[in-house]
Amino acid sequence: MTKLQKIYPYLFFLPIAPFFLGVLFYPWIISLFYSVHEYKPTISQGITFVGLNNYVNLILNPEFHRSLFVTFYFAIGAVTLELILGLGVALLVDREFRLNRIVTTLILVPMVVAPASAALSMRQFIHPILGLFNFMLAWLGLPPQDWMGNPDLAIPVAILMDVWQNTSFVTLIILAGLHALPVEHVEAAQIDGAGSWQLFRYIKLPFLRPLILIAILFRTMFALRVFETILLVFSETGGPANAAQVLGIFLYWIGFRAWDFGLAAAMSWIMLLITISITIVLVFSLYKEVEL
């Protein structure tokens, strides 16, 4: 193979290379530049180099610690419930019954709904007077809840909305794994007298572990950067008493309310480092499972 033949496939990337450089790398470079500078355009157009002061100020900021805790609270709660429900739904759907395809399609519908539409729909459910949730509580003889005004309910409502929309994503991944499960292994276990629990514990679950880790990886990455759903369901302040002020909402306030671009850029890089760190742990766990 000649040298031209080796580089020939890469030539097809040349037309799109400026697009990637402009859309991907340029914002990274600019945000990294601002993260080590003080830049507040509403006060002064001047840019002052401050080194790592922006990062230090964020790390020492109690509001950042609170937003970090709220973000992990939301991410852990949402991903855990989505994994449990997604696995359960996948196991139920992975059976031969009438209307199986229709039921599977309906289960996957929430995944294709735009997050903004899902958030605005959730506002109708949790409305204190006209909402369906309080109507159901009244029908059960229970007192109504202030879903939009109670700080203790802010993150649970956000988790509920995320679970409704993204459980189908986990279901889809696990269902694909169940369809790829070697039939001979299942049949051999059934011949040996294995019940439903033994089949799941010793046959299906070990086979699904890499796919479960993939689902956890993707859902964790998206949950850590949740923003628009919190903004639309509650407000740009992060709900009552800032109870749902995740990192995305805090970043929005720093950048577009306080107009501190330097601090906002530093926070975006901290969020990126947190996401990369968690991703690396999950990826290494995935590779370990695959090797086993």
Coordinates of C-alpha atoms in Angstrom, one line a residue, residues 56-246:
V56 CA -9.7 29.1 43.9
N57 CA -12.7 31.5 44.5
L58 CA -15.1 28.8 43.2
I59 CA -13.6 26.1 45.3
L60 CA -13.9 28.3 48.4
N61 CA -17.4 29.5 47.5
P62 CA -20.2 27.9 49.7
E63 CA -22.7 28.3 46.9
F64 CA -20.6 26.2 44.6
H65 CA -20.4 23.5 47.3
R66 CA -24.2 23.6 47.6
S67 CA -24.7 23.4 43.9
L68 CA -22.3 20.5 43.6
F69 CA -24.2 18.6 46.4
V70 CA -27.5 19.3 44.7
T71 CA -26.2 18.1 41.3
F72 CA -24.9 14.8 42.8
Y73 CA -28.1 14.4 44.7
F74 CA -30.1 14.7 41.5
A75 CA -27.7 12.6 39.4
I76 CA -27.4 9.7 41.8
G77 CA -31.2 9.6 42.5
A78 CA -32.2 9.9 38.8
V79 CA -29.6 7.4 37.5
T80 CA -30.4 4.9 40.2
L81 CA -34.1 4.9 39.6
E82 CA -33.7 4.9 35.9
L83 CA -31.4 1.8 36.1
I84 CA -33.8 -0.1 38.4
L85 CA -36.9 0.8 36.4
G86 CA -35.2 0.4 33.0
L87 CA -33.9 -3.1 34.0
G88 CA -37.4 -4.1 35.3
V89 CA -39.2 -2.8 32.3
A90 CA -36.8 -4.5 29.9
L91 CA -37.2 -7.8 31.6
L92 CA -41.0 -7.5 31.4
V93 CA -41.1 -6.5 27.8
D94 CA -38.6 -9.2 26.8
R95 CA -41.4 -11.7 26.7
E96 CA -43.7 -13.0 23.9
F97 CA -47.2 -11.6 24.4
R98 CA -49.9 -10.0 22.3
L99 CA -49.3 -6.3 21.5
N100 CA -45.6 -6.6 22.5
R101 CA -44.4 -4.3 19.8
I102 CA -47.0 -1.6 20.5
V103 CA -46.2 -1.7 24.3
T104 CA -42.5 -1.5 23.5
T105 CA -43.0 1.5 21.2
L106 CA -45.1 3.3 23.8
I107 CA -42.5 2.8 26.5
L108 CA -39.8 4.3 24.2
V109 CA -41.9 7.4 23.3
P110 CA -40.7 9.6 26.3
M111 CA -37.1 9.3 25.1
V112 CA -37.9 11.2 21.9
V113 CA -39.7 14.0 23.6
A114 CA -37.8 17.3 23.7
P115 CA -36.6 18.1 27.2
A116 CA -38.2 21.6 27.0
S117 CA -41.6 20.0 26.1
A118 CA -41.2 17.5 28.9
A119 CA -40.4 20.3 31.4
L120 CA -43.4 22.4 30.3
S121 CA -45.7 19.4 30.5
M122 CA -44.4 18.6 34.0
R123 CA -45.4 22.2 35.1
Q124 CA -49.0 21.3 34.3
F125 CA -48.8 18.1 36.4
I126 CA -47.3 19.9 39.5
H127 CA -49.5 23.0 39.3
P128 CA -50.8 23.6 42.9
I129 CA -54.4 24.1 41.8
L130 CA -54.9 22.6 38.4
G131 CA -52.2 20.0 38.5
L132 CA -52.9 16.3 38.1
F133 CA -50.7 15.3 41.0
N134 CA -52.8 17.2 43.6
F135 CA -56.0 16.0 41.9
M136 CA -54.8 12.4 42.4
L137 CA -53.9 13.1 46.0
A138 CA -57.3 14.6 46.7
W139 CA -59.0 11.6 45.1
L140 CA -57.0 9.4 47.5
G141 CA -58.0 11.6 50.4
L142 CA -54.5 13.0 50.9
P143 CA -53.6 16.6 51.4
P144 CA -52.3 18.6 48.4
Q145 CA -48.7 19.4 48.1
D146 CA -47.0 22.6 47.1
W147 CA -44.8 20.9 44.4
M148 CA -43.5 24.2 43.1
G149 CA -43.0 26.0 46.4
N150 CA -41.7 23.4 48.8
P151 CA -37.8 23.3 48.8
D152 CA -37.9 19.7 50.0
L153 CA -39.8 18.6 46.9
A154 CA -37.8 20.5 44.3
I155 CA -35.1 17.8 43.5
P156 CA -37.6 14.9 43.9
V157 CA -39.8 16.6 41.3
A158 CA -36.8 17.1 39.0
I159 CA -35.8 13.4 39.5
L160 CA -39.3 12.3 38.7
M161 CA -39.3 14.2 35.5
D162 CA -35.9 12.9 34.5
V163 CA -36.9 9.3 35.3
W164 CA -40.0 9.6 33.2
Q165 CA -38.2 10.9 30.2
N166 CA -34.9 8.8 30.3
T167 CA -35.9 5.5 31.8
S168 CA -36.7 4.4 28.2
F169 CA -33.1 5.0 27.2
V170 CA -31.9 2.5 29.8
T171 CA -34.7 0.1 28.8
L172 CA -33.7 0.3 25.2
I173 CA -30.0 -0.5 25.9
I174 CA -30.8 -3.4 28.2
L175 CA -33.5 -4.7 25.9
A176 CA -31.0 -4.9 23.1
G177 CA -28.7 -6.9 25.3
L178 CA -31.5 -9.3 26.2
H179 CA -32.2 -9.8 22.5
A180 CA -28.5 -10.6 22.0
L181 CA -28.4 -13.1 24.9
P182 CA -27.2 -16.5 23.6
V183 CA -30.3 -18.7 23.5
E184 CA -28.3 -21.9 24.1
H185 CA -27.1 -20.7 27.5
V186 CA -30.7 -20.0 28.6
E187 CA -32.0 -23.3 27.3
A188 CA -29.1 -25.2 29.0
A189 CA -29.9 -23.5 32.4
Q190 CA -33.6 -24.3 32.0
I191 CA -32.8 -27.9 31.3
D192 CA -30.7 -28.0 34.5
G193 CA -33.8 -26.8 36.4
A194 CA -32.9 -23.1 36.8
G195 CA -35.9 -20.8 37.7
S196 CA -36.5 -17.3 36.7
W197 CA -34.3 -15.8 39.5
Q198 CA -31.4 -18.2 38.8
L199 CA -31.6 -17.3 35.1
F200 CA -31.5 -13.6 35.9
R201 CA -28.8 -13.9 38.6
Y202 CA -26.4 -16.2 36.8
I203 CA -27.1 -15.9 33.1
K204 CA -28.7 -12.6 32.2
L205 CA -27.1 -10.2 34.7
P206 CA -23.5 -11.1 34.0
F207 CA -24.2 -10.8 30.3
L208 CA -25.8 -7.4 30.8
R209 CA -23.2 -5.9 33.1
P210 CA -21.2 -4.1 30.3
L211 CA -24.5 -2.7 28.8
I212 CA -25.6 -1.6 32.3
L213 CA -22.3 0.3 32.7
I214 CA -22.8 1.9 29.3
A215 CA -26.2 3.1 30.4
I216 CA -24.9 4.4 33.7
L217 CA -22.1 6.2 31.8
F218 CA -24.3 8.0 29.4
R219 CA -27.0 8.9 31.9
T220 CA -24.5 10.1 34.5
M221 CA -22.8 12.4 31.9
F222 CA -26.2 13.9 30.9
A223 CA -27.5 14.2 34.5
L224 CA -24.4 16.1 35.7
R225 CA -25.1 18.9 33.2
V226 CA -28.8 19.1 33.6
F227 CA -30.0 22.7 33.0
E228 CA -33.0 23.4 30.8
T229 CA -35.4 21.1 32.6
I230 CA -34.7 22.7 36.0
L231 CA -34.9 26.2 34.4
L232 CA -38.3 25.6 32.8
V233 CA -39.9 23.6 35.6
F234 CA -39.0 26.0 38.4
S235 CA -37.2 29.2 37.5
E236 CA -33.7 30.6 36.7
T237 CA -33.1 30.8 40.5
G238 CA -33.3 27.0 40.8
G239 CA -36.7 26.7 42.5
P240 CA -37.8 27.7 46.0
A241 CA -34.9 28.7 48.2
N242 CA -32.6 27.7 45.4
A243 CA -33.2 24.1 46.4
A244 CA -32.7 22.9 42.8
Q245 CA -29.8 25.1 42.0
V246 CA -27.6 22.6 40.1

